[in-house]
PDB file of C-alpha atoms in Angstrom:
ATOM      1  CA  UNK A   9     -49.316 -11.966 -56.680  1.00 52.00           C
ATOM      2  CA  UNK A  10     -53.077 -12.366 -56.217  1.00 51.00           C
ATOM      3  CA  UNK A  11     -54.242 -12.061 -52.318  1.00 55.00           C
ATOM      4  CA  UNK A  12     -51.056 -10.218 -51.305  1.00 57.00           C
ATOM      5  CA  UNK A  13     -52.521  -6.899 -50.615  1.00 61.00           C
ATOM      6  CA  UNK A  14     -55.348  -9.116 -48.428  1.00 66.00           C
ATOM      7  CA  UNK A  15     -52.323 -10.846 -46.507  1.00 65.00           C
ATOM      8  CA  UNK A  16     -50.308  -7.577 -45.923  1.00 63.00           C
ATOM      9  CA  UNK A  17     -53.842  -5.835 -44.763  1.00 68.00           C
ATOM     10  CA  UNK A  18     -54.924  -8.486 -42.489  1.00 69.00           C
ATOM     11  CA  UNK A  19     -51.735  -8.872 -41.139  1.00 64.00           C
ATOM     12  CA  UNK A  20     -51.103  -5.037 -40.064  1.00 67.00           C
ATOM     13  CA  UNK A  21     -54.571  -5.443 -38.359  1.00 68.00           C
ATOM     14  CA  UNK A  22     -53.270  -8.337 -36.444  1.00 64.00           C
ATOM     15  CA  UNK A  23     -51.905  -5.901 -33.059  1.00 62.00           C
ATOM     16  CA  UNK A  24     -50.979  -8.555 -30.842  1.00 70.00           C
ATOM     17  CA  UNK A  25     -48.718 -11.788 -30.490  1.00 67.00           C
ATOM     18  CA  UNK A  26     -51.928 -14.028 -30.299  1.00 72.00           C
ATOM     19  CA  UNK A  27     -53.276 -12.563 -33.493  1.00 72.00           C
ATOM     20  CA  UNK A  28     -49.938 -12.622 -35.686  1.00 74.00           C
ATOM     21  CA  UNK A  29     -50.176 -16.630 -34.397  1.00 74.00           C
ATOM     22  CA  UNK A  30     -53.533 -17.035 -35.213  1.00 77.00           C
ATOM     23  CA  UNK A  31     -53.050 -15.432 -38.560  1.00 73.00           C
ATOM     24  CA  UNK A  32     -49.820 -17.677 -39.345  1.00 73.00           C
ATOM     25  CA  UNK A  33     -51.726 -20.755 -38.470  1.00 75.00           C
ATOM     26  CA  UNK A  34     -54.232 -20.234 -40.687  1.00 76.00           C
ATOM     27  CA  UNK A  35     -52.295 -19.579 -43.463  1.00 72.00           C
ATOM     28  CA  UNK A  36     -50.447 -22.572 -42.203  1.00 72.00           C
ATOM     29  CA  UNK A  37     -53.251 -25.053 -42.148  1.00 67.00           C
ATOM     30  CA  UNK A  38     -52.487 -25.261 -38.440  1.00 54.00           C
ATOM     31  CA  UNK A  39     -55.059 -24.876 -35.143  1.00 52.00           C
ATOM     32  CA  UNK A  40     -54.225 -21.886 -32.383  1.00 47.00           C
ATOM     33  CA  UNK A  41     -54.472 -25.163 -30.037  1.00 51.00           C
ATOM     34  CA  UNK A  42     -51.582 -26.848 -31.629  1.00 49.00           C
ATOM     35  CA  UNK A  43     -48.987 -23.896 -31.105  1.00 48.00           C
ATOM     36  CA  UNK A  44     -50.145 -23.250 -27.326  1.00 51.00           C
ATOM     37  CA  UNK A  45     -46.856 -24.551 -25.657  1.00 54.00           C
ATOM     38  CA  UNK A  46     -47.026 -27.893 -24.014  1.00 52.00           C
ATOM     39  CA  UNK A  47     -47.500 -27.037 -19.570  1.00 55.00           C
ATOM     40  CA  UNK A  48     -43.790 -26.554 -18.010  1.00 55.00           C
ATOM     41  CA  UNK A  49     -43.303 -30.148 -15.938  1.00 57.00           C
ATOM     42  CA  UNK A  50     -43.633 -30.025 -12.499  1.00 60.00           C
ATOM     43  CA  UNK A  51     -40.213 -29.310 -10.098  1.00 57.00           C
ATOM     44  CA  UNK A  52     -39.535 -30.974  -7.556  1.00 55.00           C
ATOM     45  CA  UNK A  53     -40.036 -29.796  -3.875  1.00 55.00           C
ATOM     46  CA  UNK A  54     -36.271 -29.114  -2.385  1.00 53.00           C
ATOM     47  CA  UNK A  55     -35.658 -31.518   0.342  1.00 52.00           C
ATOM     48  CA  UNK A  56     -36.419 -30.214   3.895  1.00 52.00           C
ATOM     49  CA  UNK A  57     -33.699 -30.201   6.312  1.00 49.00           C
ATOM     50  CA  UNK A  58     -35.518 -33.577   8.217  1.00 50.00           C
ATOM     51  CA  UNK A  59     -35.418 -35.467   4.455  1.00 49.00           C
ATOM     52  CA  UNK A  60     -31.795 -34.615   3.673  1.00 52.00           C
ATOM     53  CA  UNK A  61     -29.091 -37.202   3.075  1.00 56.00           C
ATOM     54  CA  UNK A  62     -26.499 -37.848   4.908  1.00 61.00           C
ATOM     55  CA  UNK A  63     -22.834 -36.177   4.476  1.00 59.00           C
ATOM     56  CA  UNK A  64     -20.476 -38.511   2.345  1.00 65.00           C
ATOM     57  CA  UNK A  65     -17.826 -40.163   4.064  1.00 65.00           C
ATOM     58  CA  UNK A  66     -15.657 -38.031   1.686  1.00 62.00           C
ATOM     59  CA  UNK A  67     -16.965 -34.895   2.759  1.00 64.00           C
ATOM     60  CA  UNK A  68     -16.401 -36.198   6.682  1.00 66.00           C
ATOM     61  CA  UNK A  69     -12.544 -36.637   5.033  1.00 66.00           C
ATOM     62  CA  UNK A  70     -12.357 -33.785   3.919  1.00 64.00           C
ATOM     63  CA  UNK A  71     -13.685 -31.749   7.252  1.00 62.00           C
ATOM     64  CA  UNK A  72     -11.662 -33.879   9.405  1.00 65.00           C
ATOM     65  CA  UNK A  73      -8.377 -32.994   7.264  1.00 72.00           C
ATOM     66  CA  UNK A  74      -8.600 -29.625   7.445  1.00 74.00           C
ATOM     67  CA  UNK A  75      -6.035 -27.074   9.140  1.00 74.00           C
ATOM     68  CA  UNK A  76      -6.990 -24.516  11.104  1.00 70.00           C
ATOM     69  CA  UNK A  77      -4.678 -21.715  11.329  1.00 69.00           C
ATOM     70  CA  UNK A  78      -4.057 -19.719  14.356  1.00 70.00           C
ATOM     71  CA  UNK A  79      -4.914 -15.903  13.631  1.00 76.00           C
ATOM     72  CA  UNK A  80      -1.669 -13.756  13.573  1.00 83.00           C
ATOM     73  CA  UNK A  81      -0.433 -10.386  12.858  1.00 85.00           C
ATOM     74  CA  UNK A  82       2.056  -8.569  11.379  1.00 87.00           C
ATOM     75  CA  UNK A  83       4.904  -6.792  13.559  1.00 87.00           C
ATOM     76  CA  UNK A  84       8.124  -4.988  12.269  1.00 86.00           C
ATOM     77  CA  UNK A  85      11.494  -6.198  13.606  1.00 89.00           C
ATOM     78  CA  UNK A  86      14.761  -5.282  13.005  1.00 91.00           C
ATOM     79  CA  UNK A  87      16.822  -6.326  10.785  1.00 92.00           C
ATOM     80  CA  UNK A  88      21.076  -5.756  11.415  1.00 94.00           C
ATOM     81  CA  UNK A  89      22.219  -4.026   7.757  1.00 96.00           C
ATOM     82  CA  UNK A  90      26.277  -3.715   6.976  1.00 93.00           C
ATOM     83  CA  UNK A  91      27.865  -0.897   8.501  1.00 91.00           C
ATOM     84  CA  UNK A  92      28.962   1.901   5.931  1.00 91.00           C
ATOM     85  CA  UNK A  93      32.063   4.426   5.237  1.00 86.00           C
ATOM     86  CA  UNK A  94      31.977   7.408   3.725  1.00 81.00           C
ATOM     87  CA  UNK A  95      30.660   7.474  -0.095  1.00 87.00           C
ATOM     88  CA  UNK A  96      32.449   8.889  -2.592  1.00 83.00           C
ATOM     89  CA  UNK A  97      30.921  11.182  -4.965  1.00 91.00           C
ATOM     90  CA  UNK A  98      31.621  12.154  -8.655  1.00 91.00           C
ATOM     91  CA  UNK A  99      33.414  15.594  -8.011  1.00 91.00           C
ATOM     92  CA  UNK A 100      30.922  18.098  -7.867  1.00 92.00           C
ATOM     93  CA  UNK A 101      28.191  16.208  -7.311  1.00 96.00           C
ATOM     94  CA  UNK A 102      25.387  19.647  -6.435  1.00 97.00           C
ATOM     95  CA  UNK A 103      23.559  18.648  -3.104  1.00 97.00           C
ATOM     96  CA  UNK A 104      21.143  21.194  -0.666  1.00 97.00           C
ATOM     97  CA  UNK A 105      20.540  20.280   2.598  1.00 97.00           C
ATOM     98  CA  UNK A 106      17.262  21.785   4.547  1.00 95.00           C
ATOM     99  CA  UNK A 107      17.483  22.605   7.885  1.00 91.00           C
ATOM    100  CA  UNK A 108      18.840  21.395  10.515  1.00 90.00           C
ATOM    101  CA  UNK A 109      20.713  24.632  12.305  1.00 91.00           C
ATOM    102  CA  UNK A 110      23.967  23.268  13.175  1.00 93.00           C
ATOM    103  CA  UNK A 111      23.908  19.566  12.442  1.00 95.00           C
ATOM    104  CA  UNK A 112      23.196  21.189   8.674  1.00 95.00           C
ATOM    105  CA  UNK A 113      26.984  22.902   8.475  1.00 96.00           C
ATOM    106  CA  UNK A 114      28.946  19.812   9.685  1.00 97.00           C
ATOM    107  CA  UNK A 115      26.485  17.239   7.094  1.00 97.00           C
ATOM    108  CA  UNK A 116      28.183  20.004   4.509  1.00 97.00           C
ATOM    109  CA  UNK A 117      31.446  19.743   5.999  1.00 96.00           C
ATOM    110  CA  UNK A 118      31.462  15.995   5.452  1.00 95.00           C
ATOM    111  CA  UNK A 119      29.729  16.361   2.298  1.00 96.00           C
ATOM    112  CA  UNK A 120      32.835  18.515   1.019  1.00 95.00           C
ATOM    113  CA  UNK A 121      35.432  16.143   2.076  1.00 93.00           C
ATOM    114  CA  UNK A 122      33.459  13.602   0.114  1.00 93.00           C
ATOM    115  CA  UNK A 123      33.407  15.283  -3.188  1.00 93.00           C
ATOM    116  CA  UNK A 124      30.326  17.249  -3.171  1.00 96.00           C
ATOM    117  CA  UNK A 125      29.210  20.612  -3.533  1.00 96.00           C
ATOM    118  CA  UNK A 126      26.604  21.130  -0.880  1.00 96.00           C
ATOM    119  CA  UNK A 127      24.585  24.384  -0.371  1.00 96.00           C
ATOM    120  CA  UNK A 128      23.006  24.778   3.109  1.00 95.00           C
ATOM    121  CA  UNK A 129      18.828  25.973   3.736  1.00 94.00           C
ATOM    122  CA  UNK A 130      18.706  27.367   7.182  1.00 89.00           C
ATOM    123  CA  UNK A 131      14.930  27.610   6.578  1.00 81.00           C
ATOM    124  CA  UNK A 132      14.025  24.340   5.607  1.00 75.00           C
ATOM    125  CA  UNK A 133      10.611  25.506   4.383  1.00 76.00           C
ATOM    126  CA  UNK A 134      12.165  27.778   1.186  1.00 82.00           C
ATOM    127  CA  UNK A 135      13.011  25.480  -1.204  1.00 89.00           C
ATOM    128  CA  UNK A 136      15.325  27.116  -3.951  1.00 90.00           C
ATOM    129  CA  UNK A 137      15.023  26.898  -7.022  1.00 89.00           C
ATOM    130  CA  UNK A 138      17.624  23.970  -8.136  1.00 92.00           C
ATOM    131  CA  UNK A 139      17.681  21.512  -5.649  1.00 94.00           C
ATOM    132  CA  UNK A 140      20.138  19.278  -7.947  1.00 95.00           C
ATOM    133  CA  UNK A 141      20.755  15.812  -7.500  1.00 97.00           C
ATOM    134  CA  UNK A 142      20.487  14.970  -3.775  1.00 98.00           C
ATOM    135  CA  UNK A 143      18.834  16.540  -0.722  1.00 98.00           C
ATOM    136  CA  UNK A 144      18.832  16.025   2.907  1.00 98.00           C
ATOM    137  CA  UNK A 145      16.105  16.797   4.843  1.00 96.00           C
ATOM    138  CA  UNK A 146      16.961  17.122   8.391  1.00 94.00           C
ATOM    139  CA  UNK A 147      13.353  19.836   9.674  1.00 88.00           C
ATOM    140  CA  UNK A 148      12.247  16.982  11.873  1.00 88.00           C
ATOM    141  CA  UNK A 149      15.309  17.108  14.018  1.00 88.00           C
ATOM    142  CA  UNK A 150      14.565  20.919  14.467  1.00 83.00           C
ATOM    143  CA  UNK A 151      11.217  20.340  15.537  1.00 81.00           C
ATOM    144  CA  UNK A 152      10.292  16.928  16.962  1.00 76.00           C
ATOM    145  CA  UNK A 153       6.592  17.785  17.745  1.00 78.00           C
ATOM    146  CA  UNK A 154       5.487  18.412  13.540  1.00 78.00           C
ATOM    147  CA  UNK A 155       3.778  16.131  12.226  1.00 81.00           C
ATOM    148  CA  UNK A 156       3.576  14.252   8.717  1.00 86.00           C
ATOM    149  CA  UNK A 157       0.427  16.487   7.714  1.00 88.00           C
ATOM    150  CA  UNK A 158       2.292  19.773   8.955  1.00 87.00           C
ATOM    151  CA  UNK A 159       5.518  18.906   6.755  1.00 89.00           C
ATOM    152  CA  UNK A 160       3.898  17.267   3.794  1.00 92.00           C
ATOM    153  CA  UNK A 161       3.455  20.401   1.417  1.00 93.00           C
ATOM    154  CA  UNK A 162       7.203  20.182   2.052  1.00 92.00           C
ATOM    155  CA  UNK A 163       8.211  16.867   1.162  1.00 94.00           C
ATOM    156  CA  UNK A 164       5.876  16.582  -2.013  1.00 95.00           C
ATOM    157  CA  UNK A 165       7.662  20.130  -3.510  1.00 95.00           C
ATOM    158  CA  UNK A 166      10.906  18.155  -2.796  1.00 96.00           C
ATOM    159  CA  UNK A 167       9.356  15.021  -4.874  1.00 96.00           C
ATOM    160  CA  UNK A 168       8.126  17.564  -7.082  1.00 96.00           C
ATOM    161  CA  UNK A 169      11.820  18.809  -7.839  1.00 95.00           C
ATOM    162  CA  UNK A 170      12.849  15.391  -8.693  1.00 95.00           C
ATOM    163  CA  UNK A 171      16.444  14.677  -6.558  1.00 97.00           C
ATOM    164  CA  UNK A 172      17.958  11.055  -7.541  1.00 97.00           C
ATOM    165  CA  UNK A 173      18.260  10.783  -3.582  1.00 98.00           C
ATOM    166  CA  UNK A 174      16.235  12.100  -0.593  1.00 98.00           C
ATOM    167  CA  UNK A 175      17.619  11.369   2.582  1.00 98.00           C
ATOM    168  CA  UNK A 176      15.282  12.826   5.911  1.00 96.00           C
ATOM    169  CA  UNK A 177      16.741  12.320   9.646  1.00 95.00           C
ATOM    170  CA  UNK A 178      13.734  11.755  12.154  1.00 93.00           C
ATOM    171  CA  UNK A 179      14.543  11.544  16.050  1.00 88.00           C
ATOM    172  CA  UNK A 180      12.617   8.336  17.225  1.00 76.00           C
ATOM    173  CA  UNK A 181      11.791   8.641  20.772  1.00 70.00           C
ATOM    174  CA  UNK A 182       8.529   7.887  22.860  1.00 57.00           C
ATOM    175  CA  UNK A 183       5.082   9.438  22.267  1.00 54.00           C
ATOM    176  CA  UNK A 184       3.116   9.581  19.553  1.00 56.00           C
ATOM    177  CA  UNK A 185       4.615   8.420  16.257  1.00 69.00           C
ATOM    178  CA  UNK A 186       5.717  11.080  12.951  1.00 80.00           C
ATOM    179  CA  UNK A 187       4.025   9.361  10.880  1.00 86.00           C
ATOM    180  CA  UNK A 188       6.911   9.468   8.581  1.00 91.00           C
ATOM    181  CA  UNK A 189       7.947   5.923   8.509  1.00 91.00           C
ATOM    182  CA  UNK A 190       4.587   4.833   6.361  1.00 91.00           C
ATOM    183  CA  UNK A 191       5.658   7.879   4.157  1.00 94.00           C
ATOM    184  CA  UNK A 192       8.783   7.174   3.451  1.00 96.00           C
ATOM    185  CA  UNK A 193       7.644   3.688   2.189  1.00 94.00           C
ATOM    186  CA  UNK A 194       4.655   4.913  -0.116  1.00 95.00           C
ATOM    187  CA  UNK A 195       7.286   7.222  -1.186  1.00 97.00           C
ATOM    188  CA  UNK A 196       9.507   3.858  -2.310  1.00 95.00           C
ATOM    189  CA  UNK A 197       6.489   2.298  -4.087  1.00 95.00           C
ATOM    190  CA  UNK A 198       5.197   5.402  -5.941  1.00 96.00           C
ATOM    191  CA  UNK A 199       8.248   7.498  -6.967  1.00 96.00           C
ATOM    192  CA  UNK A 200      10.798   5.307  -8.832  1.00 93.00           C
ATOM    193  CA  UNK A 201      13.072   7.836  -9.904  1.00 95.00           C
ATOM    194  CA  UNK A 202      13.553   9.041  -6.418  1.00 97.00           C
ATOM    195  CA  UNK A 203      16.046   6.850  -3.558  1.00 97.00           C
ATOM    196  CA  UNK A 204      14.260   8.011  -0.432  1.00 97.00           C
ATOM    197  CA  UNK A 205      15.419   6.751   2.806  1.00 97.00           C
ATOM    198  CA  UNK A 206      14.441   7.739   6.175  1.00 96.00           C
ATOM    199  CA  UNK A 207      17.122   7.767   8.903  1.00 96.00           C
ATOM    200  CA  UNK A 208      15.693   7.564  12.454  1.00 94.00           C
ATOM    201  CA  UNK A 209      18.512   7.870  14.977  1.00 93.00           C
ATOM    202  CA  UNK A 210      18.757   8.156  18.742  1.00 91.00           C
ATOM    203  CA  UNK A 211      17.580  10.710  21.255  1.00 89.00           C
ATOM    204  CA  UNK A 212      21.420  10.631  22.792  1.00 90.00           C
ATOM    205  CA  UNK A 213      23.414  10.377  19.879  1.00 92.00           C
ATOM    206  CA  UNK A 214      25.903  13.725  19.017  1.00 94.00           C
ATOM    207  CA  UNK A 215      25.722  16.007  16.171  1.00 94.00           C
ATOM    208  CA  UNK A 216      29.334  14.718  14.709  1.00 95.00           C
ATOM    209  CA  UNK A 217      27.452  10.925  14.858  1.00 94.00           C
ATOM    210  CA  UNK A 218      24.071  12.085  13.328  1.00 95.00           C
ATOM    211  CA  UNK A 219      25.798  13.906  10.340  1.00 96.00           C
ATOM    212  CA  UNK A 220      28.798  10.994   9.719  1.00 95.00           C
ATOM    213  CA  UNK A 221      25.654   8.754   9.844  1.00 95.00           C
ATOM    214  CA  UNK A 222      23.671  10.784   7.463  1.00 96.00           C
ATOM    215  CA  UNK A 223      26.270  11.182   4.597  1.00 96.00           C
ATOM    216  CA  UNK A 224      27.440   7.341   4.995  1.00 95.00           C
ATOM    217  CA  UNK A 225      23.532   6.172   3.938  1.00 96.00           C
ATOM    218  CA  UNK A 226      24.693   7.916   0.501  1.00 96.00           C
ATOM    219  CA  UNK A 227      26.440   4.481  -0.355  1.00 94.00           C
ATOM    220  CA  UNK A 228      23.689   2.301   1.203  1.00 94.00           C
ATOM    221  CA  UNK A 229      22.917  -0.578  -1.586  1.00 92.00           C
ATOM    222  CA  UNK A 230      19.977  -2.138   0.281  1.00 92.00           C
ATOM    223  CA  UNK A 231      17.405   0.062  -0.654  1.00 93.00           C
ATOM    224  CA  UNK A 232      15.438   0.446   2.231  1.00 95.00           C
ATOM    225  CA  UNK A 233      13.130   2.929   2.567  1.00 96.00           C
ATOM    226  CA  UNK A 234      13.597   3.334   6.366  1.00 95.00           C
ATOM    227  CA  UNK A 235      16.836   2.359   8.518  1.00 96.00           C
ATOM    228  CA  UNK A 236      16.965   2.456  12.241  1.00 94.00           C
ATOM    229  CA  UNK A 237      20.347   3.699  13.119  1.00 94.00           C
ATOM    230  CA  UNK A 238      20.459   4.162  16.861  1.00 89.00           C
ATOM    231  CA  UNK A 239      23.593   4.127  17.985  1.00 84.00           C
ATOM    232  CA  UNK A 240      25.277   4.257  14.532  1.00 85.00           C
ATOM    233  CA  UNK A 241      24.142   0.489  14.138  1.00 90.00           C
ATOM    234  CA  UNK A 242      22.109   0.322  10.969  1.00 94.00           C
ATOM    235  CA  UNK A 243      18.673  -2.064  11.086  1.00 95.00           C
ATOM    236  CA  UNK A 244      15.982  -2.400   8.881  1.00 95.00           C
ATOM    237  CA  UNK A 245      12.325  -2.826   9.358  1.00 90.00           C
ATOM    238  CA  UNK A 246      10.504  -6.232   8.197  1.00 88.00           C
ATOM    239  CA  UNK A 247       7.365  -7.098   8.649  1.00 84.00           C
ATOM    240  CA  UNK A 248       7.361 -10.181  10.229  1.00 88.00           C
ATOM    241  CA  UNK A 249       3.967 -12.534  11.146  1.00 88.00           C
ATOM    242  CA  UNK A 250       3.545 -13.178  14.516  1.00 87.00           C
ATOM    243  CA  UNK A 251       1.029 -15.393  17.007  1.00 84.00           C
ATOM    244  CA  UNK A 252      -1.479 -13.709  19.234  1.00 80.00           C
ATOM    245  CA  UNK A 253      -1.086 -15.170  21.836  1.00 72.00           C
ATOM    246  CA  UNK A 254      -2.653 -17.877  24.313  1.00 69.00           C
ATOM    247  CA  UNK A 255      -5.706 -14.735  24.261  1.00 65.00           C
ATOM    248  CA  UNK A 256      -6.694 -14.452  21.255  1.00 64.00           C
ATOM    249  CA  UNK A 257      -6.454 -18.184  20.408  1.00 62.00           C
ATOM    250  CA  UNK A 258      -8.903 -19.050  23.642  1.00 65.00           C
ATOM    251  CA  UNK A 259     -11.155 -15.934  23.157  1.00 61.00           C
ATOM    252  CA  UNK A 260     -10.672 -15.002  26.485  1.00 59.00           C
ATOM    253  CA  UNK A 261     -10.902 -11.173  26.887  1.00 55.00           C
ATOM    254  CA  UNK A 262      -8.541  -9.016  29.220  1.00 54.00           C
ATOM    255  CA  UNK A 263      -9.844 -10.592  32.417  1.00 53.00           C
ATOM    256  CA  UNK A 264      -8.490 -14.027  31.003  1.00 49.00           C
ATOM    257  CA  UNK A 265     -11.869 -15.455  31.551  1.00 51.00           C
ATOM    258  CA  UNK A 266     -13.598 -15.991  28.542  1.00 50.00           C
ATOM    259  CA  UNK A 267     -15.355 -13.315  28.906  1.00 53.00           C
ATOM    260  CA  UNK A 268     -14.714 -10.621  26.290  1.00 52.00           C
TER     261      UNK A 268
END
């Protein structure tokens, strides 16, 4: 059409938003004036802290309902578990046990009479090659002063090997902790296809007890990933949520004060 080649030429020399506007306007019959956007209305001031209204008696309700809780923590306590026999194993069910010097030959020995066919690791830190289905661990009873970090390219070749049951023997006593109790219960959380149960028992309890103990946890049904069995009485661990104290709930600090 007539003009066009005018239009398209004046509007590629328009280089700004004001001048494509301008440009329409004109063509419109419109004024620049009448497109320049009406002034944003005023906001009002936020009230000051002196001008502010007073709380609703619903919100004074609502404060005066509500319950304060008294801080707590979480503590493990023992839980009794059933006492337990002897298991009985499918004939020729293939076990190794690691470790454990002499307490290793008499968890074998019971092992036998139960069914199994156990082979025995006097050094607990050469796994062979075929673990098969179930393993006891029993190092930390040879040496109570390793630690988790010492023993863990250990435990993850074992997890690596995939036994349907782990069972490790740790000797609780006093001083600084293994570290094998948190373990054993990322262990439960992160390898399903693995039954892994630490057995702590006592510092006075006899080799014949430890091993009878050991093989009987074989037809635990609890799945618990750690069982106190001091004095061949099973117990499990719960977290449980406990108070503070009269301390912590006053904020008094160790001189019983108040003063922190």
């Amino acid at each position: 059409p007539v003009g066009r080649d005018e239009d398209v030429e004046e509007l590629s020399q328009a280089r700004t938003a004001s001048g494509i506007t301008e440009l329409l306007l004109a063509r419109l019959g419109g004024t620049a004036e009448a497109a320049a956007p009406a002034p944003a209305p005023e906001t009002p001031a936020a009230p000051t802290a002196t001008s502010a209204s007073p709380a609703s008696p619903a919100s004074e309700s609502a404060a005066a309902d509500a319950v304060v809780v008294a801080p707590q923590r979480l503590e493990f306590t023992e839980t009794d578990l059933a006492e337990l026999s002897a298991p009985a194993l499918a004939e020729g069910t293939t076990v190794t046990v690691l470790g454990g010097g002499a307490l290793g030959t008499l968890v074998a020995e019971q092992l036998r009479e139960a069914g199994a066919l156990p082979q025995t690791v006097p050094d607990a830190q050469q796994l062979p090659e075929h673990v098969g289905e179930i393993v006891f661990l029993l190092h930390a009873l040879e040496s109570p002063d390793t630690t988790l970090p010492d023993t863990f390219p250990l435990y993850q070749a074992v997890l690596a090997a995939g036994p349907r049951r782990l069972i490790a023997a740790d000797r609780r006593a006093e001083g600084a902790a293994s570290g094998l109790r948190g373990f054993f219960r990322s262990v439960d959380r992160e390898y399903e296809e693995t039954d892994a149960t630490l057995v702590e028992v006592g510092t006075d309890d006899a080799p014949e007890t430890v091993a009878r103990l050991l093989v009987a946890e074989l037809g635990a049904t609890e799945g618990e990933p750690v069982v106190v069995a001091e004095g061949g009485r099973r117990r499990a661990l719960t977290l449980t949520p406990t108070d503070l104290g009269a301390l912590a709930a006053t904020g008094a600090g160790p001189a019983g004060d108040g003063v922190a």
